[in-house]
CSV table of C-alpha atoms and ligand atoms in Angstrom, one decimal:
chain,number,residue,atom,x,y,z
G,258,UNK,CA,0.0,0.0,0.0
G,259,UNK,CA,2.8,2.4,0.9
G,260,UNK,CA,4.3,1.4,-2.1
G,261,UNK,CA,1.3,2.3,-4.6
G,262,UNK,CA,0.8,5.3,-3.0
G,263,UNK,CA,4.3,7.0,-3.0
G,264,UNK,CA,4.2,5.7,-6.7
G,265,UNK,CA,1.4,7.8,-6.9
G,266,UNK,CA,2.8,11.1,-5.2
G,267,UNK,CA,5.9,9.9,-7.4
G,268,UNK,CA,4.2,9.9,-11.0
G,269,UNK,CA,1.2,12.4,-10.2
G,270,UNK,CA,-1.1,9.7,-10.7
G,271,UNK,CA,-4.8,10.9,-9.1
G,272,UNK,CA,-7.5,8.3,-8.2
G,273,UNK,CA,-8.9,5.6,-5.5
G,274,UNK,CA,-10.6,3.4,-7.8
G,275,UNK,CA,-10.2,-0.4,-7.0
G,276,UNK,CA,-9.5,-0.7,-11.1
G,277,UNK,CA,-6.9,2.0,-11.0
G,278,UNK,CA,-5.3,0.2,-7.6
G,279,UNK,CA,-5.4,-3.2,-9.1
G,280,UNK,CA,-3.5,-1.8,-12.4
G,281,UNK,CA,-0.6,-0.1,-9.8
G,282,UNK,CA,-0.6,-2.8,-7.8
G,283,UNK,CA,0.2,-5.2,-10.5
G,284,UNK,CA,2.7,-2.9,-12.3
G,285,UNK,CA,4.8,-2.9,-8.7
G,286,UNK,CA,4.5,-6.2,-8.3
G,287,UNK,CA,6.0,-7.5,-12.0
G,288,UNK,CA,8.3,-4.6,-12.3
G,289,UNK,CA,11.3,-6.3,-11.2
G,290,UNK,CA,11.3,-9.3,-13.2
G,291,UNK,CA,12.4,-9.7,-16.5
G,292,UNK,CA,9.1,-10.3,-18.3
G,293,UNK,CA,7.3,-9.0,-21.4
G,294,UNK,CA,4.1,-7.2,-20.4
G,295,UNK,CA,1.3,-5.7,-21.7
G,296,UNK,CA,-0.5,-2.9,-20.9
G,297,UNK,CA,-3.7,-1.9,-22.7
G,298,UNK,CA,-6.4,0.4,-22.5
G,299,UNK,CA,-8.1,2.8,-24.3
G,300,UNK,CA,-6.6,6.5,-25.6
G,301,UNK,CA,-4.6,9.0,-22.8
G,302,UNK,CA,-5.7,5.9,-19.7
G,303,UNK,CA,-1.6,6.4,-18.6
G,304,UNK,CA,-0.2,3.5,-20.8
G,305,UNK,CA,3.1,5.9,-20.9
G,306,UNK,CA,2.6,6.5,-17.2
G,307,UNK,CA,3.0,2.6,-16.6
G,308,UNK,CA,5.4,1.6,-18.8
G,309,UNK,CA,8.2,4.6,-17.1
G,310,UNK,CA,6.9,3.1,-13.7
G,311,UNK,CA,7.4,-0.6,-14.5
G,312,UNK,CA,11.1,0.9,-15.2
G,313,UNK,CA,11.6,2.8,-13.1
G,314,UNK,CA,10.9,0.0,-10.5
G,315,UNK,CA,13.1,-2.7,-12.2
G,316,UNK,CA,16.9,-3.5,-11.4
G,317,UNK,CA,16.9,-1.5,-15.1
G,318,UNK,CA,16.2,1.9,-13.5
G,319,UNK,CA,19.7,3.1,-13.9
G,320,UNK,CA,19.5,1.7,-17.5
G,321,UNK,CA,18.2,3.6,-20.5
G,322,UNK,CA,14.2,3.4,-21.6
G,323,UNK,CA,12.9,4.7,-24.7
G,324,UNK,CA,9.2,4.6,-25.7
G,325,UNK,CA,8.8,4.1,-29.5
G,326,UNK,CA,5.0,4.4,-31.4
G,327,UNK,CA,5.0,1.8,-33.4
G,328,UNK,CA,2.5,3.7,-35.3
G,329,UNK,CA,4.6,6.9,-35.8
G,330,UNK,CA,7.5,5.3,-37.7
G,331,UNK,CA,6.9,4.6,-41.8
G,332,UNK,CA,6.6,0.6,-42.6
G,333,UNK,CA,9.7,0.8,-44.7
G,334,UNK,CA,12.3,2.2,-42.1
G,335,UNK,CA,11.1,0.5,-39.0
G,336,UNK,CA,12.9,-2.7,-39.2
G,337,UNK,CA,16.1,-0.6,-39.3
G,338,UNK,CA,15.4,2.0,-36.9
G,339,UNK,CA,14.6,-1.3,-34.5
G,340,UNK,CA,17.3,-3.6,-35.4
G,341,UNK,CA,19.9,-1.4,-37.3
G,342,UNK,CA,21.0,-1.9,-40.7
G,343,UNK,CA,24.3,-2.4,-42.6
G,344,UNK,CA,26.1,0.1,-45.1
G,345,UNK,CA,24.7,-0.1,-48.8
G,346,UNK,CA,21.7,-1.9,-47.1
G,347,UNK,CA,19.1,-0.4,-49.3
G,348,UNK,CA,19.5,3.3,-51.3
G,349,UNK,CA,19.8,5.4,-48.9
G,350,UNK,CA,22.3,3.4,-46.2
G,351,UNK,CA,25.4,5.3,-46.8
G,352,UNK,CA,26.9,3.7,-43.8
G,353,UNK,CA,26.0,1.1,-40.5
G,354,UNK,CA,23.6,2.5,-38.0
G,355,UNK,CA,22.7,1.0,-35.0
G,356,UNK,CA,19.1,0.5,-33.5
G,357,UNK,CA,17.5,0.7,-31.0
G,358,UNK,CA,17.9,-2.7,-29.7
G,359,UNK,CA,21.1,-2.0,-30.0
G,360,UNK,CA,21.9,0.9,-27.9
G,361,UNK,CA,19.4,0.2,-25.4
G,362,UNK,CA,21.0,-3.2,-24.7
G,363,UNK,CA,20.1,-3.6,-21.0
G,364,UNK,CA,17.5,-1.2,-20.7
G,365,UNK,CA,13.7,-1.0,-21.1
G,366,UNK,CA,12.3,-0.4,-24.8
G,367,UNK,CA,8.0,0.8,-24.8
G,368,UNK,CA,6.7,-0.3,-27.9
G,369,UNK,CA,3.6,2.1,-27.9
G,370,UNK,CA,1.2,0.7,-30.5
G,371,UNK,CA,1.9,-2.0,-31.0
G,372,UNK,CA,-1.1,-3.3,-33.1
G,373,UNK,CA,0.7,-1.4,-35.9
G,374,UNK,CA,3.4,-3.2,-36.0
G,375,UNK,CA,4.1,-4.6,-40.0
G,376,UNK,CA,4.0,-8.5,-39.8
G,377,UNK,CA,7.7,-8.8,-40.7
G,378,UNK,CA,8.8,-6.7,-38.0
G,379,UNK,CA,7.0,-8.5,-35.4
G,380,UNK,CA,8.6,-12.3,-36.7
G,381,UNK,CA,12.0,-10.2,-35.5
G,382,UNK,CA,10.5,-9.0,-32.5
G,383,UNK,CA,9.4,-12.3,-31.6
G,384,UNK,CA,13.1,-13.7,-32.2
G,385,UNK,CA,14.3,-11.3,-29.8
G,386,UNK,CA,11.9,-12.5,-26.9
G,387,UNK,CA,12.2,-15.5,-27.6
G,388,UNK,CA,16.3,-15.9,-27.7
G,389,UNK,CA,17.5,-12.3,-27.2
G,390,UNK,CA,19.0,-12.9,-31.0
G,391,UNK,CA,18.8,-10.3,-33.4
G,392,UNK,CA,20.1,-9.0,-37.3
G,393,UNK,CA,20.6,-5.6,-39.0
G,394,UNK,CA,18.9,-4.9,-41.8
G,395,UNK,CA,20.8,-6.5,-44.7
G,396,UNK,CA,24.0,-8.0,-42.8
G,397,UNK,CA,23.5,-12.0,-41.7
G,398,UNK,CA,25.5,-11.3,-38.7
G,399,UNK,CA,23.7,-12.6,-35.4
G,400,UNK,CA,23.9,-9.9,-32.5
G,401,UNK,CA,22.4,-10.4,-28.9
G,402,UNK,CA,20.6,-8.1,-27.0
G,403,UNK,CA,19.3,-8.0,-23.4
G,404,UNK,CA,16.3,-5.9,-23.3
G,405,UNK,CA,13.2,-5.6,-21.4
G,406,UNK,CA,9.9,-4.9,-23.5
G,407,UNK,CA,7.0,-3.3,-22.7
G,408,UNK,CA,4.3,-2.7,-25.5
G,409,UNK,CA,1.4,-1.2,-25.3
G,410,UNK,CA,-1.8,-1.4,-27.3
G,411,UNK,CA,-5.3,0.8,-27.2
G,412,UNK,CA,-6.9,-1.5,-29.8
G,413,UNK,CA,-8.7,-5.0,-29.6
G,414,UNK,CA,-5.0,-6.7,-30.5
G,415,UNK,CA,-7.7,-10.1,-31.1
G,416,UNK,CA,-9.6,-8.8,-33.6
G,417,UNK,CA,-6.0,-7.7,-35.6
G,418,UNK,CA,-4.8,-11.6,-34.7
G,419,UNK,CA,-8.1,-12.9,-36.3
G,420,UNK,CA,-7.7,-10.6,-39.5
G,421,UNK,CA,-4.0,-12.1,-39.7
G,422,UNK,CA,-2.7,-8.8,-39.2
G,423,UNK,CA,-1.1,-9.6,-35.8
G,424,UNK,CA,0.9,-12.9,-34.8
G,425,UNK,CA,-0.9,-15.3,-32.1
G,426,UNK,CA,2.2,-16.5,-31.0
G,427,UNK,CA,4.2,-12.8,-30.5
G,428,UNK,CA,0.7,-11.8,-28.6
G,429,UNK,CA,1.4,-14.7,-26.1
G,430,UNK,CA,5.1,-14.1,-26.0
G,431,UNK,CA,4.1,-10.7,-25.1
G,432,UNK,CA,0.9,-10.1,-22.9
G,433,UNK,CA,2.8,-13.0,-20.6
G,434,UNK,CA,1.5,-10.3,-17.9
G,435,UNK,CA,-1.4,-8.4,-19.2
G,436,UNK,CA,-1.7,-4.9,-17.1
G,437,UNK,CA,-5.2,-3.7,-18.4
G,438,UNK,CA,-6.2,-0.1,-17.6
G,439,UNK,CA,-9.4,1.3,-16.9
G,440,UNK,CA,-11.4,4.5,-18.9
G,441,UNK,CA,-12.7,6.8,-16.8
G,442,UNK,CA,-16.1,5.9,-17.7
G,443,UNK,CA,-15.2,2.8,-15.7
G,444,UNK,CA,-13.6,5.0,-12.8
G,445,UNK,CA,-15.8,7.8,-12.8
G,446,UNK,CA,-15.6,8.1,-9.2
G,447,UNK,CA,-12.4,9.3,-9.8
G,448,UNK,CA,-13.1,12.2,-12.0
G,449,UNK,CA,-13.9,14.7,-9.6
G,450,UNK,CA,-10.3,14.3,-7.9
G,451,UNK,CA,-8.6,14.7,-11.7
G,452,UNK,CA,-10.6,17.6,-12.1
G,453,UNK,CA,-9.4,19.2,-8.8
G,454,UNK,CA,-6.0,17.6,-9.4
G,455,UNK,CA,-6.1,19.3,-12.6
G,456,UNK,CA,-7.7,22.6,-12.0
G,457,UNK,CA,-5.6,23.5,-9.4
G,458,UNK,CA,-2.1,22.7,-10.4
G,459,UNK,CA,-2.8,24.6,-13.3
G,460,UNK,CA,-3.8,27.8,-11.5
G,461,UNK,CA,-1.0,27.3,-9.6
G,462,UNK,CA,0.9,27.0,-12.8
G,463,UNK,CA,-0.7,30.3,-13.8
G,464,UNK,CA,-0.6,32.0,-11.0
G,465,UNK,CA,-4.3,32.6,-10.4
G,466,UNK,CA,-7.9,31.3,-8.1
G,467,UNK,CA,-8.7,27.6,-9.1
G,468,UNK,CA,-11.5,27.2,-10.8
G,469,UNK,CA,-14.5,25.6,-8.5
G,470,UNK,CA,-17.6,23.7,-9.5
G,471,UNK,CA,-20.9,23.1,-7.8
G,472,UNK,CA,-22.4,19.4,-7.1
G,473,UNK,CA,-24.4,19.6,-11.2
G,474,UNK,CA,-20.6,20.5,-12.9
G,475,UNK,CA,-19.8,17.6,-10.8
G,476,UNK,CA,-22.4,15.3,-12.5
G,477,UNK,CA,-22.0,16.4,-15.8
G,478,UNK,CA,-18.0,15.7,-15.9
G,479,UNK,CA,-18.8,12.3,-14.3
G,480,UNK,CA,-21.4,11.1,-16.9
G,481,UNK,CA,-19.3,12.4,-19.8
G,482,UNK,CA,-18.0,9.7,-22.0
G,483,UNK,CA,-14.2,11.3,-22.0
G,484,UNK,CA,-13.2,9.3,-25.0
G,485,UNK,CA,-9.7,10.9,-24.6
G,486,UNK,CA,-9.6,9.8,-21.3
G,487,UNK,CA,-7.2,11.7,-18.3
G,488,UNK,CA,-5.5,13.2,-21.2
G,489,UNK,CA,-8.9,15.0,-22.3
G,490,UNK,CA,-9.7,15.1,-18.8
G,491,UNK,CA,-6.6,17.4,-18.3
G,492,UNK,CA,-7.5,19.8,-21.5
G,493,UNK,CA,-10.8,20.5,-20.1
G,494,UNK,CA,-9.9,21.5,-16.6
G,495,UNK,CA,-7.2,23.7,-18.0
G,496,UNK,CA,-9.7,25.0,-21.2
G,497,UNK,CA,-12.7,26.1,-18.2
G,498,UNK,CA,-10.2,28.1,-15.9
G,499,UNK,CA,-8.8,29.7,-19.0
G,500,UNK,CA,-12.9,30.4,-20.5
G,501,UNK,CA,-14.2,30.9,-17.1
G,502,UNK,CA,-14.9,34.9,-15.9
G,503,UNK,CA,-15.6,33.6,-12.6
G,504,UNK,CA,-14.1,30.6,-10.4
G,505,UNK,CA,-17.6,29.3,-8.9
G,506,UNK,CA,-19.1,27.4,-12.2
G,507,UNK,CA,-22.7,25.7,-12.2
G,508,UNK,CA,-23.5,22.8,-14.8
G,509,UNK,CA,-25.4,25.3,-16.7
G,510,UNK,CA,-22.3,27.6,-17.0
G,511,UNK,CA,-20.0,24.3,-17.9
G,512,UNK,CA,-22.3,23.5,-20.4
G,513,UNK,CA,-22.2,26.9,-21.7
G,514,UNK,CA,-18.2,26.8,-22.5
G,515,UNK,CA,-18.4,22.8,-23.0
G,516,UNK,CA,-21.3,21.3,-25.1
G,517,UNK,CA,-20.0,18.4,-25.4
G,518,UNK,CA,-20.4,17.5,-22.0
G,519,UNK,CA,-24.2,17.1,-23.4
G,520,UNK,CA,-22.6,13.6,-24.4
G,521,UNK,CA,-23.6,11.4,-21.4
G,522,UNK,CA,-22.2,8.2,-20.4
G,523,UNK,CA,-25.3,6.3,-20.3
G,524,UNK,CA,-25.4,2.9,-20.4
G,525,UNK,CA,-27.1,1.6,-23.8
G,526,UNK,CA,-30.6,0.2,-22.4
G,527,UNK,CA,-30.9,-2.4,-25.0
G,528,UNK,CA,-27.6,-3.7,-25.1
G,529,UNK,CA,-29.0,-7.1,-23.9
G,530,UNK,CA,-32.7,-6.6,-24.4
G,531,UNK,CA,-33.5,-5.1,-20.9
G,532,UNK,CA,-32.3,-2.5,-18.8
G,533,UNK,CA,-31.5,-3.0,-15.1
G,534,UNK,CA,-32.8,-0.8,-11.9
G,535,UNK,CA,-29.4,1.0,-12.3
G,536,UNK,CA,-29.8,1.9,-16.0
G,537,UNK,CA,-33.4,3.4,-15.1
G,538,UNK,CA,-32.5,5.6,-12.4
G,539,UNK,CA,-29.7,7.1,-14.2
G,540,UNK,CA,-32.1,7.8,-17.4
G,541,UNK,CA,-34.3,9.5,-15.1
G,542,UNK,CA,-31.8,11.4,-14.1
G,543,UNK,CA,-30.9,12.5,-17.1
G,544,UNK,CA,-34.3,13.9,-17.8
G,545,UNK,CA,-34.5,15.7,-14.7
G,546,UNK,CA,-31.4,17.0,-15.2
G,547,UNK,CA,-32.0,17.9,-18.6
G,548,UNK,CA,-35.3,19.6,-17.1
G,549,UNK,CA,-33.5,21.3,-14.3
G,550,UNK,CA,-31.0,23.0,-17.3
G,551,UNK,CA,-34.1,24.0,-20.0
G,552,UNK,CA,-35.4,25.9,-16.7
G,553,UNK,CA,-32.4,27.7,-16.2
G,554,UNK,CA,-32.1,28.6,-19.6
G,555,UNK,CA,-35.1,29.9,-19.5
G,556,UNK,CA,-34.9,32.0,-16.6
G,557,UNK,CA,-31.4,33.3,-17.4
G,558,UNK,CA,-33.9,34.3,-21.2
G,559,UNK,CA,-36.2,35.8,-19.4
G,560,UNK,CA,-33.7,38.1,-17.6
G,561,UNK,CA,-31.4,38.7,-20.3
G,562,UNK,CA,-35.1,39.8,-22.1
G,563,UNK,CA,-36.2,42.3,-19.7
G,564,UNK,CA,-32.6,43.8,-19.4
G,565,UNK,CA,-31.7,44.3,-22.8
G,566,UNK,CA,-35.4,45.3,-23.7
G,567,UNK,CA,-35.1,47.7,-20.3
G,568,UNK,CA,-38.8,46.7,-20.4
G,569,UNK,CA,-40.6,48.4,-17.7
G,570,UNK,CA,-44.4,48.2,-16.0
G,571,UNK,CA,-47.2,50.0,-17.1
G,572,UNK,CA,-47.1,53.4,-15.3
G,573,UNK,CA,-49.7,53.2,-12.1
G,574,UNK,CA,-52.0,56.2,-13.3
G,575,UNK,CA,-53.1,53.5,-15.9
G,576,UNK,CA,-53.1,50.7,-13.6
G,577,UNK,CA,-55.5,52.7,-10.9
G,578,UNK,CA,-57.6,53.8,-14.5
G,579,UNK,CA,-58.4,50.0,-15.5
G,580,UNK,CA,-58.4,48.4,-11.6
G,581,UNK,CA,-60.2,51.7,-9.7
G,582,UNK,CA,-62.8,53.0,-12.2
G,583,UNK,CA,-66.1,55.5,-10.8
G,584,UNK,CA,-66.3,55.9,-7.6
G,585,UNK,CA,-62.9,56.1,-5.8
G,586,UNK,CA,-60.1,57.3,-8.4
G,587,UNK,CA,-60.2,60.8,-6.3
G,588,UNK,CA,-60.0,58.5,-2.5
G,589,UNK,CA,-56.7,56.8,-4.2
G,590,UNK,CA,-55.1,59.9,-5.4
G,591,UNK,CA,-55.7,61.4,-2.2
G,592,UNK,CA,-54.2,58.7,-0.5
G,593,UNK,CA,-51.4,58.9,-2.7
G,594,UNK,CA,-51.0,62.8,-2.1
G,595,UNK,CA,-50.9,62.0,1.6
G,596,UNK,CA,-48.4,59.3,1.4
G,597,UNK,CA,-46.1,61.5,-1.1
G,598,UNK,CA,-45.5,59.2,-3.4
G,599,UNK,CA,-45.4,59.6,-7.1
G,600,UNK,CA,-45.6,56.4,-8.7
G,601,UNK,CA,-44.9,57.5,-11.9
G,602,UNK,CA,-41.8,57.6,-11.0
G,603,UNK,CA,-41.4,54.2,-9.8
G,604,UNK,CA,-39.6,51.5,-11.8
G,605,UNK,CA,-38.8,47.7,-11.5
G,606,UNK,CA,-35.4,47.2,-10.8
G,607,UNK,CA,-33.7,43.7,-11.5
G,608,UNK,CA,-34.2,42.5,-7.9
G,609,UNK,CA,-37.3,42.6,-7.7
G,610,UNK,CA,-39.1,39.7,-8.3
G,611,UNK,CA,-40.1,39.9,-12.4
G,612,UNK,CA,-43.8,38.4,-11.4
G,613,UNK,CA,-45.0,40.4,-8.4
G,614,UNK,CA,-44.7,44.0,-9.4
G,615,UNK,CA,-43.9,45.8,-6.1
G,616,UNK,CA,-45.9,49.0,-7.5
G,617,UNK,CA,-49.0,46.9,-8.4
G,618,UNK,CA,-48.5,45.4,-5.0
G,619,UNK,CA,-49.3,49.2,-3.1
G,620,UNK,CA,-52.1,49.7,-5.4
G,621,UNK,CA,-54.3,46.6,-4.3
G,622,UNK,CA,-53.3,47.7,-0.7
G,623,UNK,CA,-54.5,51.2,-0.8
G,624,UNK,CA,-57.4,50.0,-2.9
G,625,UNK,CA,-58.1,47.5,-0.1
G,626,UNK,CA,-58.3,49.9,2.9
G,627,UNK,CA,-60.3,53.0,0.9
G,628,UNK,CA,-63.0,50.2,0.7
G,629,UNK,CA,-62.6,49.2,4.0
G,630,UNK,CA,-63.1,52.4,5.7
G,631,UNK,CA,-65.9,53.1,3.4
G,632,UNK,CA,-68.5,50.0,4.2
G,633,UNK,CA,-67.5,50.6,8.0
G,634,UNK,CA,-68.7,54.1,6.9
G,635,UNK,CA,-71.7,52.6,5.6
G,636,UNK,CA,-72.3,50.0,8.2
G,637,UNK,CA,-72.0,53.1,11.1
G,638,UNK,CA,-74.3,54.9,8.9
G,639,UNK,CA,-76.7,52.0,8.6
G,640,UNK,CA,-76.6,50.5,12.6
G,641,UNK,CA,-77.5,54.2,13.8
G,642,UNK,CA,-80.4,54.4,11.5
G,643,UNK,CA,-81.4,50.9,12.6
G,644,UNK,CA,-81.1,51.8,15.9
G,645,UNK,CA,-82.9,54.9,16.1
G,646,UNK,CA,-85.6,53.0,13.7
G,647,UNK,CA,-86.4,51.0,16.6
G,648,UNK,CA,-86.1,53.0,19.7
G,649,UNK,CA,-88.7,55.1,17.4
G,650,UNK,CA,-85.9,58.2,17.1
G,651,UNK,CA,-85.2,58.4,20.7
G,652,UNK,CA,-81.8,59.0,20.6
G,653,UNK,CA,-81.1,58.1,24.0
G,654,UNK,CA,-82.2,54.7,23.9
G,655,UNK,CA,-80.4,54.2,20.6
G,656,UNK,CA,-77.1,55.7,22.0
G,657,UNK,CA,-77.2,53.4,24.8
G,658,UNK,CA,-78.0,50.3,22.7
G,659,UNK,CA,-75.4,51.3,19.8
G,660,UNK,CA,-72.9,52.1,23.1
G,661,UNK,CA,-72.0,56.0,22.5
G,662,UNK,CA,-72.4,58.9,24.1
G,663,UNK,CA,-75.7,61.0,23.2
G,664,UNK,CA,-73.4,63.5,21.8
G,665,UNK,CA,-71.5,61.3,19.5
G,666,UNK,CA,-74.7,59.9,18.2
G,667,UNK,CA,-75.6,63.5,17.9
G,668,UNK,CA,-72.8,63.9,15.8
G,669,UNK,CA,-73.0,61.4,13.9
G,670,UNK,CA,-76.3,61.8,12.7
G,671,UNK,CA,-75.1,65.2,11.6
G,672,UNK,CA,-72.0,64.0,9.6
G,673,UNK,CA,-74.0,61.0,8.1
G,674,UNK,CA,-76.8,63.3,7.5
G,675,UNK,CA,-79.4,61.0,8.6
G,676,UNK,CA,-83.0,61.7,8.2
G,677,UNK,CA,-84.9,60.6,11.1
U,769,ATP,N1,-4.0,8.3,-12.9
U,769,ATP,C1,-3.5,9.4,-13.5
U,769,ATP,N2,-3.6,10.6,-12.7
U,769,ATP,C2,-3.2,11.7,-13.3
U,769,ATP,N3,-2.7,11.8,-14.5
U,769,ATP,C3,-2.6,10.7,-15.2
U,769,ATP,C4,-3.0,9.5,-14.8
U,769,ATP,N4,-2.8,8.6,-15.7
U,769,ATP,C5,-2.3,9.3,-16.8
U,769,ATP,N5,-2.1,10.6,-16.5
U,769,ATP,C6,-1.7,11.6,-17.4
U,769,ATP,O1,-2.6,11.5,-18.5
U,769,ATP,C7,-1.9,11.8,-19.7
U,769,ATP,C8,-2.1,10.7,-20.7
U,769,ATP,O2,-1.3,9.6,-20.2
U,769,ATP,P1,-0.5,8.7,-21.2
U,769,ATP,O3,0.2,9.5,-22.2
U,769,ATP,O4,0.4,7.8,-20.4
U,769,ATP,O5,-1.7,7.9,-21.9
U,769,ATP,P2,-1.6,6.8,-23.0
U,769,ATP,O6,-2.5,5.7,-22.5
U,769,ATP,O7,-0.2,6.5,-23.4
U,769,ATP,O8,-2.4,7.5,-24.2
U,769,ATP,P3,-2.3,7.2,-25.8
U,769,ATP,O9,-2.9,5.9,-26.0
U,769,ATP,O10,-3.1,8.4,-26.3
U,769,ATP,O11,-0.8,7.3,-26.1
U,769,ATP,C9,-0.5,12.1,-19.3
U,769,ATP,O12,-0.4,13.5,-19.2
U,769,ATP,C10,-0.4,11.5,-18.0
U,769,ATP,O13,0.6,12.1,-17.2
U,770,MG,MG1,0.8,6.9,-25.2
């Protein structure tokens, strides 16, 4: 354990996943032997990565390691660029060059892509596992070499054996320890770490904040596909705190700089016929997600509408004309006079609620209490005439039973200018 994780620290390799544990692990544990191994996995998983650490932990380490891509170097010169070749070889050998198995005797060659390798160069690869015997191109001269190989393949190296394009018996020679690495699909819970890992050394790098994301950016970058893998993984963190204007990003705003992450990683549903509880929840998901974002989008519309369009609300003189017609226009603008406010002059701002209009708000309350007042007005009015109705207009009864002083009845009689 101590071992995998200085190896980490060692190689800045980020990530707990059991399938990225199981790959170290195995790497430590083979690196000091002498065998072939391959590692393979899919586009920017850390093939390099292991190859250097398998070296680096072998009694090679002080020895020389080159990495070659198989798939780099032209059919026609490869055989000589491995093995060497002789002067006057073909056209253009003006003199002997040695290759790489050559000068790397006793050290650790990566063959990167290995898939690509022409057939003919693979028969003398296979001679040189098998025997440590090798020939430059166009001399007959035996030589020996003591190398370690590691090769490395992102492609289905069956499906090139069954199309006769690679050996059978090289791939055995070779994948004697198989390291397989995962995709981040099948680590995701170790995308959020990369990210971090990511984000941050490179503000660090640059000098400025990290960028920081929110629990939806989380979810987005963890159901991404990532078809490049850590390699892509690394572009994107660096790409967002270079787009970003702020450092605290939503999953709206990563989708805004990043589209693609609209690509999810879902499971296909019919891959067998029937999906599992597992594939259904994450679908649902999906669509809620998916929901949560169009909402957003449509809020942040709505916004960007009213600001642009400095749209305001219908002046209030028009909104007392259609919601206060006849009888109390005059009671409202009186109220208003009182209050001192001029409503004209009132406008919106952005933080206010778009909906609720505050304005509107103040009219319906004034509106409310000049109608309240008024039918306790009319119910005064009406209780006093009731009352005096049945204490046949003597007023002293009816003050007692209405609970006022003969004066105030007096007065109010007056002001409501009740006919008795
Ligand atoms: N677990 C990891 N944590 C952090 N960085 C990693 C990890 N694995 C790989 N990397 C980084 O990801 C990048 C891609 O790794 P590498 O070049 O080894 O991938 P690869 O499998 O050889 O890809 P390709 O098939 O495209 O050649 C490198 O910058 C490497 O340092
Ligand atoms: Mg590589």
């Amino acid at each position: 354990m101590a071992a995998i994780d200085s190896t980490k620290r060692r190689y800045g390799i980020v990530g707990r996943s059991p399938a990225l544990e199981n790959s170290l692990n195995t790497a430590l544990r083979v690196a000091p032997t002498d065998l072939s191994i391959l590692i393979t996995g899919e586009s920017g998983v850390g093939k390099e990565v292991f190859s250097r650490i398998i070296h680096d932990n072998s009694p090679r380490k002080h020895e020389k390691f080159i990495a070659i891509n198989c798939g780099a170097i032209p059919e026609g010169t490869i055989n000589s660029e491995l093995f060497g070749h002789v002067k006057g070889a073909f056209t253009n050998a003006t003199g002997d060059r040695k290759g790489y198995f050559e000068s790397y005797d006793g050290g650790t060659i990566f063959l990167d892509e290995i898939g690509e390798m022409p057939l003919d160069t693979q028969t003398y690869l296979l001679r040189v596992l098998e025997s440590g015997e090798f020939i430059r191109v166009g001399s007959s001269t035996v030589q020996r070499t003591d190398v370690r190989i590691v090769a490395a393949t992102n492609r289905k190296l069956s499906e090139r054996i069954e199309s006769g394009k690679f050996r059978e018996d090289l791939f055995y020679r070779l994948a004697t320890v198989n390291i397989e690495l995962p995709s981040l699909r099948e680590r995701s819970e170790d995308i959020y770490l990369l990210f971090r890992y990511f984000a941050n050394n490179f503000a660090e790098q640059q000098g400025f904040e990290p960028i920081r994301i929110d629990e939806e950016a989380r979810w987005l970058l963890e159901n991404y596909q990532w078809p490049g893998n850590i390699r892509e993984l690394k572009n994107v963190a660096e790409q967002l705190s270079i787009l970003a204007e702020k450092r605290e990003l939503t999953g709206p705003d990563l989708l805004s700089m990043m589209p693609k992450l609209r690509d999810r990683n879902l499971p296909a549903i019919t891959k067998n016929g029937q999906g599992d509880g597992m594939q259904e929840r994450e679908i649902l998901y999906k669509v809620l997600f998916d929901m949560k974002a169009d909402l957003n989008d449509l809020k942040g519309l709505i916004f960007e509408l009213i600001r642009s369009n400095d749209l305001r609300v219908p002046d209030m003189g028009k909104i007392r004309a259609l919601q206060l017609p006849g009888a109390y226009p005059a009671a409202a603008e009186e109220i208003d006079r009182r209050a001192g406010l001029d409503n004209d002059a009132y406008r919106p701002s952005m933080d206010d609620p778009i909906i609720v209009d505050t304005g509107m708000q103040r009219a319906y309350d004034r509106s409310e209490i000049v109608e309240e007042d008024l039918s306790l007005a009319n119910a005064e009015r009406e209780l006093i005439r009731k009352a005096l109705k049945k204490h046949n207009g003597r007023r002293k009864e009816a003050a007692a039973e209405l609970g006022i002083s003969e004066r105030t009845l007096y007065r109010k009689i007056k002001e409501y200018e009740i006919v008795e």
